[in-house]
Coordinates of C-alpha atoms in Angstrom, one line a residue:
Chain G
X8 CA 27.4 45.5 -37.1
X9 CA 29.8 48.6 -38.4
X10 CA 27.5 50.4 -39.5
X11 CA 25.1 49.9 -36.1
X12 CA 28.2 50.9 -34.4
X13 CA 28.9 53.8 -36.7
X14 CA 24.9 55.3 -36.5
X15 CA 25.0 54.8 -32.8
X16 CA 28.5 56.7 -32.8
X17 CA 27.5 59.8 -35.1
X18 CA 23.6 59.9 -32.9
X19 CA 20.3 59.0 -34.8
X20 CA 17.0 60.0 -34.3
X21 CA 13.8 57.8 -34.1
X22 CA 11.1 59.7 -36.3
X23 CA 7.3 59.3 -36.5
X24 CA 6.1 60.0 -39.6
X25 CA 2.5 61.1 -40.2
X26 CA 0.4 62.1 -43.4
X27 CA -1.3 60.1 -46.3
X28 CA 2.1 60.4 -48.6
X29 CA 4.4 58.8 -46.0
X30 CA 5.5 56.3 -49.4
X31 CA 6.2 59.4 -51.3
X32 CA 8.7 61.1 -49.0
X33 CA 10.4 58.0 -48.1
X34 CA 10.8 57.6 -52.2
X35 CA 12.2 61.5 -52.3
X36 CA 14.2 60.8 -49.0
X37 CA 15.8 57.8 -50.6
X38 CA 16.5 59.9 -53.9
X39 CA 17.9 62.2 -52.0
X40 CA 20.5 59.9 -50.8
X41 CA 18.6 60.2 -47.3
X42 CA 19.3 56.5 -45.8
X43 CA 16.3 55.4 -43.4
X44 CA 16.4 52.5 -42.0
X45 CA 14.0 50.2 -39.9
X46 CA 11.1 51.9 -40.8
X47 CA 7.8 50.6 -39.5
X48 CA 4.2 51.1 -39.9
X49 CA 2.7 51.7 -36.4
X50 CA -1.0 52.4 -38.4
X51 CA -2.6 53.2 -41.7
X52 CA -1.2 57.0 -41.4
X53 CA 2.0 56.5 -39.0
X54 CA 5.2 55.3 -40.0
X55 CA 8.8 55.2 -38.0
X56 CA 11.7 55.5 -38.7
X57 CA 15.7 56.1 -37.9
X58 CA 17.7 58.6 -39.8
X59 CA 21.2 60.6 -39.0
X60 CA 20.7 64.0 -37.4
X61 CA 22.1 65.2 -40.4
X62 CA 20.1 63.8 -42.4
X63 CA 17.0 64.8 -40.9
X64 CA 17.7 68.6 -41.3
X65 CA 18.0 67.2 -45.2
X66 CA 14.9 65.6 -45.3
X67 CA 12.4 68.8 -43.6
X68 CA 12.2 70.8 -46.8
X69 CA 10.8 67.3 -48.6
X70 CA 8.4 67.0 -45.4
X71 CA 6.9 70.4 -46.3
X72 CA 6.7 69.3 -50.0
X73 CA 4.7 66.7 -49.4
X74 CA 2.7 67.7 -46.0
X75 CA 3.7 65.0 -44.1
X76 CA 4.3 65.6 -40.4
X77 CA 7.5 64.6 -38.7
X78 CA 8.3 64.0 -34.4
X79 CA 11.0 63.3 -32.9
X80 CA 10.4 61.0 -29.8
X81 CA 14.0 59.1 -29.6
X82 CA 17.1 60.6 -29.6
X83 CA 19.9 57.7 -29.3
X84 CA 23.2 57.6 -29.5
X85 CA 26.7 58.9 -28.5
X86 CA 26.5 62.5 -28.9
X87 CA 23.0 62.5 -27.2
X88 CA 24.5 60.6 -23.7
X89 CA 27.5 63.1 -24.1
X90 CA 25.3 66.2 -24.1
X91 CA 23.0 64.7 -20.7
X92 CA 26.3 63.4 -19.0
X93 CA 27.8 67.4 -19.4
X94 CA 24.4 68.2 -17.8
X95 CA 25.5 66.2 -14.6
X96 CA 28.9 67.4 -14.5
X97 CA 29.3 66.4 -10.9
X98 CA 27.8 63.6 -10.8
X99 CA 30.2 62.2 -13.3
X100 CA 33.4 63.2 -12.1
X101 CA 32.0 62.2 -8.3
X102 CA 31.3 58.6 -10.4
X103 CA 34.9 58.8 -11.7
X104 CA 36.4 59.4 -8.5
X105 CA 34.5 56.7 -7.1
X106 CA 35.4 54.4 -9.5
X107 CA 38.8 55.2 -8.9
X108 CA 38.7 55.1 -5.3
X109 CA 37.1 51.8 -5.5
X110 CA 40.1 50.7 -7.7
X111 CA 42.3 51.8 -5.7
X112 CA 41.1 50.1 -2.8
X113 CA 40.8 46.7 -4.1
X114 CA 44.3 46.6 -4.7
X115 CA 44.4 46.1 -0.9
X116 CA 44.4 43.3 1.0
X117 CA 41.4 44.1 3.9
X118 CA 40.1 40.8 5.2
X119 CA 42.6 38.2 6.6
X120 CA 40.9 34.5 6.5
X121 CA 42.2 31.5 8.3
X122 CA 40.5 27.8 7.5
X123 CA 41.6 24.5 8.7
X124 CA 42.9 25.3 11.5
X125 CA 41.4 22.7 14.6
X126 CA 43.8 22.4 17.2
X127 CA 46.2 24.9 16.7
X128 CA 44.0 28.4 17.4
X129 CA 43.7 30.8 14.6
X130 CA 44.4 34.0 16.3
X131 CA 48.3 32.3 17.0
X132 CA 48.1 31.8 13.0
X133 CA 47.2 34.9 12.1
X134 CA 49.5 36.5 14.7
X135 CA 52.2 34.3 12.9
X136 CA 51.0 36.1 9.6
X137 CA 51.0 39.7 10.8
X138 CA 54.7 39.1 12.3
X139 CA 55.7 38.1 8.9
X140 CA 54.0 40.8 6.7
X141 CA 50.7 40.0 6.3
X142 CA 48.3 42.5 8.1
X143 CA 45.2 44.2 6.5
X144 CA 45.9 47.4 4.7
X145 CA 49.0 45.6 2.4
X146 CA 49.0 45.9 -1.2
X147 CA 48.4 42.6 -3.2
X148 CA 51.4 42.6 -4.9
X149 CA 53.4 43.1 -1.9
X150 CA 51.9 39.9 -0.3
X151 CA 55.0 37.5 -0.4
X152 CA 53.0 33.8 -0.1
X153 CA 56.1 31.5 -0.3
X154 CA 57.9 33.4 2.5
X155 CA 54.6 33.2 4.6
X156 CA 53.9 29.4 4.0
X157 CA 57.3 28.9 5.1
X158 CA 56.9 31.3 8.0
X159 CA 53.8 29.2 9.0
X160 CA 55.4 25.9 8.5
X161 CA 59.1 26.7 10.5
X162 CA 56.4 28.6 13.5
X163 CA 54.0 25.6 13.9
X164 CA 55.5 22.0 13.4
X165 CA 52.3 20.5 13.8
X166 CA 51.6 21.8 10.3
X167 CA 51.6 19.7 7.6
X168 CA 50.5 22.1 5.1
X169 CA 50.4 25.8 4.8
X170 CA 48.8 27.7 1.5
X171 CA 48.4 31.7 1.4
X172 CA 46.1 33.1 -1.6
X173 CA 44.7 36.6 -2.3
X174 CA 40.9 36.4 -3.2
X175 CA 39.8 39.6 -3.8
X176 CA 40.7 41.8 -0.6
X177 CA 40.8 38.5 1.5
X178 CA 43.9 36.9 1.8
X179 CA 43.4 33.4 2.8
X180 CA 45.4 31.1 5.1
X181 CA 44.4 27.5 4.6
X182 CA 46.2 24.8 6.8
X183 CA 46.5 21.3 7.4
X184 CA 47.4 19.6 10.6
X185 CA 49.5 17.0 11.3
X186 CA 47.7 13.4 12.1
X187 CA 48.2 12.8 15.9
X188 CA 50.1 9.2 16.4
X189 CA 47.0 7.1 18.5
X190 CA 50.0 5.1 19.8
X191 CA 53.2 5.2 20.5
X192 CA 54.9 2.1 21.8
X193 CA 58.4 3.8 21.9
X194 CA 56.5 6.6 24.8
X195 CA 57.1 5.1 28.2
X196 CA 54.6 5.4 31.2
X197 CA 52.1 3.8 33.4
X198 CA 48.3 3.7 33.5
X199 CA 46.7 5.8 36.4
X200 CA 42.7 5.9 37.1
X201 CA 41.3 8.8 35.4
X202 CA 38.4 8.1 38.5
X203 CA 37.6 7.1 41.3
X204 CA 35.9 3.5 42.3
X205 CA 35.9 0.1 43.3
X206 CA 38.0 -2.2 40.9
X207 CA 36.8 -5.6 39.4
X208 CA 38.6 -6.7 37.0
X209 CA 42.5 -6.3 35.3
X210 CA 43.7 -6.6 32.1
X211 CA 47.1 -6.6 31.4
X212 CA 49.0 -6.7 28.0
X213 CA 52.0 -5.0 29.0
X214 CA 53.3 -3.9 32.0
X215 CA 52.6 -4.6 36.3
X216 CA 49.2 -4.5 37.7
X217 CA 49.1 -2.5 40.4
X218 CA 45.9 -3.3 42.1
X219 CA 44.0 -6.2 42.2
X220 CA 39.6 -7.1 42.1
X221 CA 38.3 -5.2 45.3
X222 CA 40.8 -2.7 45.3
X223 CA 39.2 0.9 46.0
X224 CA 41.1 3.4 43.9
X225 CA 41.4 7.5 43.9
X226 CA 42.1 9.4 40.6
X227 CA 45.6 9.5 39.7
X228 CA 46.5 6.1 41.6
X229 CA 48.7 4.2 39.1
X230 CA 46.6 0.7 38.5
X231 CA 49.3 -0.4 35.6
X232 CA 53.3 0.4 35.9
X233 CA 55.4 0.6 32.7
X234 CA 58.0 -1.3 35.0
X235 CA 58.3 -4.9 34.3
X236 CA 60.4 -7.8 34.7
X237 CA 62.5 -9.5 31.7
X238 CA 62.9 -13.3 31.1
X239 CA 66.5 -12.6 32.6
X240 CA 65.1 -11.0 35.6
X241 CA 65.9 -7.2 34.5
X242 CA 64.1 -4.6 35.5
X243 CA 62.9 -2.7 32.2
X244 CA 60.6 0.5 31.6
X245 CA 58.1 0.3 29.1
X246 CA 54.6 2.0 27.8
X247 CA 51.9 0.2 30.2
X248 CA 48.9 -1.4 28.1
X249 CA 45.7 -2.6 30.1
X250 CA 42.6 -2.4 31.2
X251 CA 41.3 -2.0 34.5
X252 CA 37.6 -1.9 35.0
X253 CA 36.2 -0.8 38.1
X254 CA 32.4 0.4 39.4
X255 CA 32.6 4.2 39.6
X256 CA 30.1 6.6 40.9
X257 CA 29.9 9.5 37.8
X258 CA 27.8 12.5 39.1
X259 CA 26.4 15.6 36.8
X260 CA 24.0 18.2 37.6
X261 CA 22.0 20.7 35.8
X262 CA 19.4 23.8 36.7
X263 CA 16.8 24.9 34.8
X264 CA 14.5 28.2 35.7
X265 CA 11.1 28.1 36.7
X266 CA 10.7 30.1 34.0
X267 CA 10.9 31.2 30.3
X268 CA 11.1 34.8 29.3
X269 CA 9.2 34.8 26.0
X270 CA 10.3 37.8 23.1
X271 CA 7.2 39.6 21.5
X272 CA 7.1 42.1 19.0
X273 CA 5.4 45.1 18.9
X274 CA 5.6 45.7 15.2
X275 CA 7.5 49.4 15.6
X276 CA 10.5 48.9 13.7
X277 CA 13.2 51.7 12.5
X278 CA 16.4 51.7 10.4
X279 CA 19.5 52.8 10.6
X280 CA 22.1 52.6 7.5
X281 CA 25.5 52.2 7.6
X282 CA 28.9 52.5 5.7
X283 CA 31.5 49.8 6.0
X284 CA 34.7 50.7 4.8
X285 CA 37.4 48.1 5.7
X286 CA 37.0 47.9 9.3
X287 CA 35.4 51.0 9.8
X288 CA 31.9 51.1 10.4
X289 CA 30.2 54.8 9.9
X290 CA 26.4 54.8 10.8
X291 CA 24.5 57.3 8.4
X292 CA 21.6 58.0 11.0
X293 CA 20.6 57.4 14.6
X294 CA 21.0 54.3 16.1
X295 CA 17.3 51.9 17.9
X296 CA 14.9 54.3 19.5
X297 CA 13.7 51.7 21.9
X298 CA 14.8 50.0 24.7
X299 CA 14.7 46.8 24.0
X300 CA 14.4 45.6 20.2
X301 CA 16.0 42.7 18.0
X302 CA 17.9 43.1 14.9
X303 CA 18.5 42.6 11.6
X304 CA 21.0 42.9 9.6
X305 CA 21.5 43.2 5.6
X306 CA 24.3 43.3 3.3
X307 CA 25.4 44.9 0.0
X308 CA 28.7 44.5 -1.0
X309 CA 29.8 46.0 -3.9
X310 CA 32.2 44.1 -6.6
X311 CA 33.6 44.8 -9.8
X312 CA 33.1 41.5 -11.4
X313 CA 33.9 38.8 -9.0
X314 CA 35.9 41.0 -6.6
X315 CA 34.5 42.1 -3.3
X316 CA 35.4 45.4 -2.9
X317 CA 36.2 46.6 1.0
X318 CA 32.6 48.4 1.3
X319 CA 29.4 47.5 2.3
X320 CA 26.3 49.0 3.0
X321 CA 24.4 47.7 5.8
X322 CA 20.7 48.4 6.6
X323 CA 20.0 47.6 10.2
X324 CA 16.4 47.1 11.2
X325 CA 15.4 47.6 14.9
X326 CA 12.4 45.7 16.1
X327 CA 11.1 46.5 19.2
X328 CA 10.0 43.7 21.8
X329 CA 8.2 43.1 25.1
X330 CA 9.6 40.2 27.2
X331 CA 6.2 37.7 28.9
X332 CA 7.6 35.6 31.9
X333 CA 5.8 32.5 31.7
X334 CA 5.6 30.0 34.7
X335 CA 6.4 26.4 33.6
X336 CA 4.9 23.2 35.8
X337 CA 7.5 21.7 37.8
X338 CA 7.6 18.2 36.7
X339 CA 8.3 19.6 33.5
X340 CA 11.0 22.1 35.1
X341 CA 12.5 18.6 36.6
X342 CA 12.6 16.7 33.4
X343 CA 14.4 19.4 31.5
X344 CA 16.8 19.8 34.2
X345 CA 17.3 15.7 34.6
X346 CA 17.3 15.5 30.9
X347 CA 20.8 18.4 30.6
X348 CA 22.0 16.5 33.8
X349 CA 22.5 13.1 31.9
X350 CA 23.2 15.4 28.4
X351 CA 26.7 16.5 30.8
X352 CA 27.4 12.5 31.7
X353 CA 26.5 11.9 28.2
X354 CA 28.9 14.3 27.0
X355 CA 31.9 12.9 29.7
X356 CA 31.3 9.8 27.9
X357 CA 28.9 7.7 30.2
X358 CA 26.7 5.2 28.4
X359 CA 23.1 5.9 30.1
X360 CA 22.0 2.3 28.8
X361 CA 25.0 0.3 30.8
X362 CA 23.8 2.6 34.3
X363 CA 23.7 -0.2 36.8
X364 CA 22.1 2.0 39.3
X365 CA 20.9 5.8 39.4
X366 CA 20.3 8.2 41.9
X367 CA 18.3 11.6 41.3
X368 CA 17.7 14.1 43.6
X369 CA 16.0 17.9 43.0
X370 CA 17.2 20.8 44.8
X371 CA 15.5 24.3 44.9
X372 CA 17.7 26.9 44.1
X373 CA 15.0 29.7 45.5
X374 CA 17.6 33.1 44.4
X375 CA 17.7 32.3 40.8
X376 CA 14.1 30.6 40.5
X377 CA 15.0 27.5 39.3
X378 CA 15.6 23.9 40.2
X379 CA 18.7 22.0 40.4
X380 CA 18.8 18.3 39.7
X381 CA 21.7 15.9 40.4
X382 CA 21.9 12.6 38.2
X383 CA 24.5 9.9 40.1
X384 CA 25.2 6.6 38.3
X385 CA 26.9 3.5 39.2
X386 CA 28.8 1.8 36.1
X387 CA 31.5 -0.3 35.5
X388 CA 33.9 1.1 32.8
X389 CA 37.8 1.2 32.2
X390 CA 38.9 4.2 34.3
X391 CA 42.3 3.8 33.1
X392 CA 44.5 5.9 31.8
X393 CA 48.0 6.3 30.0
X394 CA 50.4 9.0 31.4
X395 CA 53.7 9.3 29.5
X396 CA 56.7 9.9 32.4
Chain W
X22 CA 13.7 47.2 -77.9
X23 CA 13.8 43.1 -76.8
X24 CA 16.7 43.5 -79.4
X25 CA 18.3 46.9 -77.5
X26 CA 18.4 44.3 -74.5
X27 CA 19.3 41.4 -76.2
X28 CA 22.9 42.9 -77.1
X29 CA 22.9 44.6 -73.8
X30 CA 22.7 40.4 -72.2
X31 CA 25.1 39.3 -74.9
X32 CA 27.3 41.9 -73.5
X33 CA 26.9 41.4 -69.7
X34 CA 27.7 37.7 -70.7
X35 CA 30.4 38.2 -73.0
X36 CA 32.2 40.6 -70.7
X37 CA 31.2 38.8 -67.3
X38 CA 29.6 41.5 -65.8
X39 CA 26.4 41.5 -63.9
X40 CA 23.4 41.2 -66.3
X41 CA 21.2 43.6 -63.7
X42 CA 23.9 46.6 -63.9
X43 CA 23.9 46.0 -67.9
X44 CA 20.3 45.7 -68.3
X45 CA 18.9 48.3 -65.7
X46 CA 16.8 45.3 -64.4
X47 CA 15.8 44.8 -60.7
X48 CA 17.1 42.0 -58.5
X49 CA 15.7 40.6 -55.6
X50 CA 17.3 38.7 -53.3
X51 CA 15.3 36.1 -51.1
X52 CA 16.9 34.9 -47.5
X53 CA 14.7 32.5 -46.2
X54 CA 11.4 33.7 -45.1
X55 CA 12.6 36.7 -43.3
X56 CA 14.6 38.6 -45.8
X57 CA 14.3 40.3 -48.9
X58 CA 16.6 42.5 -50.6
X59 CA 15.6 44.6 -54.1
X60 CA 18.0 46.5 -55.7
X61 CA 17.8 48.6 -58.9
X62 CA 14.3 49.6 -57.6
X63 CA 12.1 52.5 -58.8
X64 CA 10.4 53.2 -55.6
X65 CA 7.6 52.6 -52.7
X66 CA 4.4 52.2 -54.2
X67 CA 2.5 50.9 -51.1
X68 CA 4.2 50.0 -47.5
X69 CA 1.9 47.9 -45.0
X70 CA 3.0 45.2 -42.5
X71 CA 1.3 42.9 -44.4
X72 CA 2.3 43.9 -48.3
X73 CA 5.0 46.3 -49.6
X74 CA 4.7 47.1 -53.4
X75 CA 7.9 48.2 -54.9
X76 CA 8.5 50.1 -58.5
X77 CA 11.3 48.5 -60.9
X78 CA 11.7 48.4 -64.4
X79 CA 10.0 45.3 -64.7
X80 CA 6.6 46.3 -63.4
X81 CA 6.1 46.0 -59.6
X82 CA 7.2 43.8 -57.0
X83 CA 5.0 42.9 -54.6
X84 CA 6.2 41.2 -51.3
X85 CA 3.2 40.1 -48.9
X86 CA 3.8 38.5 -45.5
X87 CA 3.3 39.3 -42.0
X88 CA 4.7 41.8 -39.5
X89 CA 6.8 42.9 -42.8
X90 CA 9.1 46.2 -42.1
X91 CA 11.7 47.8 -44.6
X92 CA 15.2 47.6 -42.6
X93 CA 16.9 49.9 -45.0
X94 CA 15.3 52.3 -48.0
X95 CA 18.0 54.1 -50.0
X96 CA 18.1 55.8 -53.5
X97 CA 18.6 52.2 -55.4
X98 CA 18.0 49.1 -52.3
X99 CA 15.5 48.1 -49.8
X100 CA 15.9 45.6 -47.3
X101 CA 12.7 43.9 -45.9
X102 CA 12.3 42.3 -43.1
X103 CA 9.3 40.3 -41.4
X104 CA 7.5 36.5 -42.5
X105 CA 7.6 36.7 -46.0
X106 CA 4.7 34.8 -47.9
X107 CA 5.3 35.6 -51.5
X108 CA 6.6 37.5 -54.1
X109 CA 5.1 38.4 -57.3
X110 CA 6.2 40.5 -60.2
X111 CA 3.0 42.0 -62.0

């Protein structure tokens, strides 16, 4: 392995010999002290072989001797990538600065990354961050990831668990929330009706029932009072517990267009490349050509190993495309529209099997060119609710 | 002569020295079926990827095989490489 090293080091050439005494100059090369190595026979007349530049100077006068023919048609080695680098002089040092520049800016953080967040938003996080030192454009080594974890944990007590991390040039936030309590017992309050509806039937487990079977009821009426009675007679305030069902009326409506606007391609396309650096975007050409188009988008980033470096290159591609306006029938208009109508009750929670009765109507809505239908259904459900006081 | 180099091998013995350096004789070294290695040799008689032929003071060496190429030729070793078949000494 040395002595690879030390050939590819000092430059060798890769020589074809040619001439019917090819065995006689290797035997006068090699008693010449001449050292060839991995020499092959390409065909009756040909050999090749490798040999020190040196060397080969050595070996031309026993060429002549013997009338063999020798080519050159590999030059490896050190000295040989030295003397084509020196021909691109500024291409090298451009590389070098590169390199360096590239370096250089990895040592940055540039992307700031928050995950786990649900309830709490992570703009407030990452505000939270910035406050406390973190902001894009900071060296690695300045980040400080105890003092931010702490930051994080002291700003929002709903945190359970705060972790900074460098990755790269992302610095990465990950949190955990706290559990919400489902119950409380020690929270007092009463039940009020989240809607609206005739009431049939009450359930108490804790608390004063409010209303009775028959009772009609308006959102925010208070069906169960925390306030209760002790075995002494007291008056005490606790946290209301209960059902009350009731039949409720739940109403959702949804439009649909008489219409849909379908994208065709014309297969003209055009590119446009662009530099990302950080944040900065430069485009390296003129943007779409047409007036309408869809896009696409690719990616390189460039790493040194594993580590993303803060510069892409993106290619966009501009398709162009002609919008068709196609005319659907209006049963099928309706259905779609019925069909999101009950999707919004679905979504409020309504059951669309336990629908005791159901109203649809259709309404034209002739400026936007589409057609409105309401879905009403009569259930019975729980419409209570607990409000703390 | 056999009795010239019959001391010499009583003397290579004797002295613990390598019998080839005291007796000018050829040594080849066999690694496998992919590796040969002569020293003391007198030269390349024939090279083909199929035999080599090799010069020593013992007559010639010939090495047959397939795809057979010389990794290193110097004044006294050669290194062969390739799928080596045989070796005579005629």
């Amino acid at each position: 392995m040395t002595a690879v090293l030390w050939t590819w080091f000092v430059g060798y050439l890769v020589v074809r010999f040619k001439g019917p005494n090819v065995e006689r100059v290797l035997n006068a090369a090699a008693q010449n002290g001449i050292v060839l190595w991995r020499i092959e026979r390409l065909t009756t007349d040909i050999v090749v072989a490798r040999l020190t530049v040196q060397q080969f100077k050595e070996l031309r006068p026993i060429l002549r001797e013997f009338r063999v023919g020798a080519a050159v048609f590999e030059r490896q080695g050190f000295p040989f990538i030295l003397a084509q680098l020196k021909r691109r002089l500024f291409f090298i040092v451009g590389l070098a600065a590169v390199s360096v520049m590239i370096l250089y800016l990895s040592s940055f953080v540039w992307f700031i990354e928050v995950i786990g967040s649900e309830d709490i938003p992570a703009d407030h996080i990452l505000d939270v961050a910035v406050t406390n030192g973190l902001y894009s454009g900071l060296p690695k080594t300045a980040v400080n990831t105890a003092a931010l974890e702490a930051a994080l944990l002291s700003n929002f007590p709903d945190l359970a668990w705060a972790n900074v991390r460098v990755e790269g040039t992302r610095a990465i936030i990950e949190v955990v929330e706290r559990q919400k309590d489902e119950y409380d017992p020690s929270v007092i309050g009463d039940i009020i009706a989240a809607f609206g509806g005739v009431v049939t039937d009450v359930f108490v487990a804790r608390g004063t029932a409010l209303v009775h079977p028959g009772d009609v009821v308006e959102p925010g009426d208070v069906l169960i009072s925390g306030t209760y009675y002790d075995t002494r007679g007291q008056r005490q305030q606790g946290r209301a517990q209960g059902k009350v069902l009731a039949k409720i009326w739940r109403e959702a409506f949804a439009e649909t267009a008489l219409f849909e606007d379908y994208q065709l391609e014309t297969g003209q396309t055009s590119t446009q490349w662009r530099l990302k650096l950080g944040k900065i975007m430069i485009p390296l050409g003129p943007g779409s050509r047409f007036d309408a188009y869809r896009t696409d988008e690719r990616v390189w980033q460039l790493k040194i190993g594993t580590i993303g470096l803060p510069i892409q290159f993106v290619r966009r591609t501009f398709h162009e495309v002609e919008y068709e306006r196609r005319y659907l029938p209006q049963h099928l208009v309706e259905e779609k529209a019925r069909e999101a109508a009950w999707s919004v009750l679905e979504r409020q929670g309504v059951d669309r099997t336990k629908a005791e009765e159901v109203h649809i109507s259709t309404v034209p809505v002739p400026d936007a060119e589409a057609v409105r239908v309401i879905v009403a259904v009569r259930l019975e459900q729980n419409i209570g609710e607990f409000q703390p006081h | 002569m056999p009795r010239v180099q019959n001391i010499k091998k009583q003397f290579a013995r004797f002295m613990d020295l390598p019998s080839e350096a005291v007796m000018n004789t050829a040594e080849v070294r066999v690694v496998g079926h992919m590796e040969v290695t002569i020293t003391n040799h007198r030269g390349l008689v024939e090279y083909t990827t199929t035999v080599v032929r090799v010069n020593s003071p013992q007559g010639t060496i010939v090495v047959s095989g397939k795809g057979l190429f010389i990794e290193y030729l110097s004044h006294d070793e050669l290194k062969l490489g390739g799928k080596i078949a045989g070796i005579d000494l005629q």
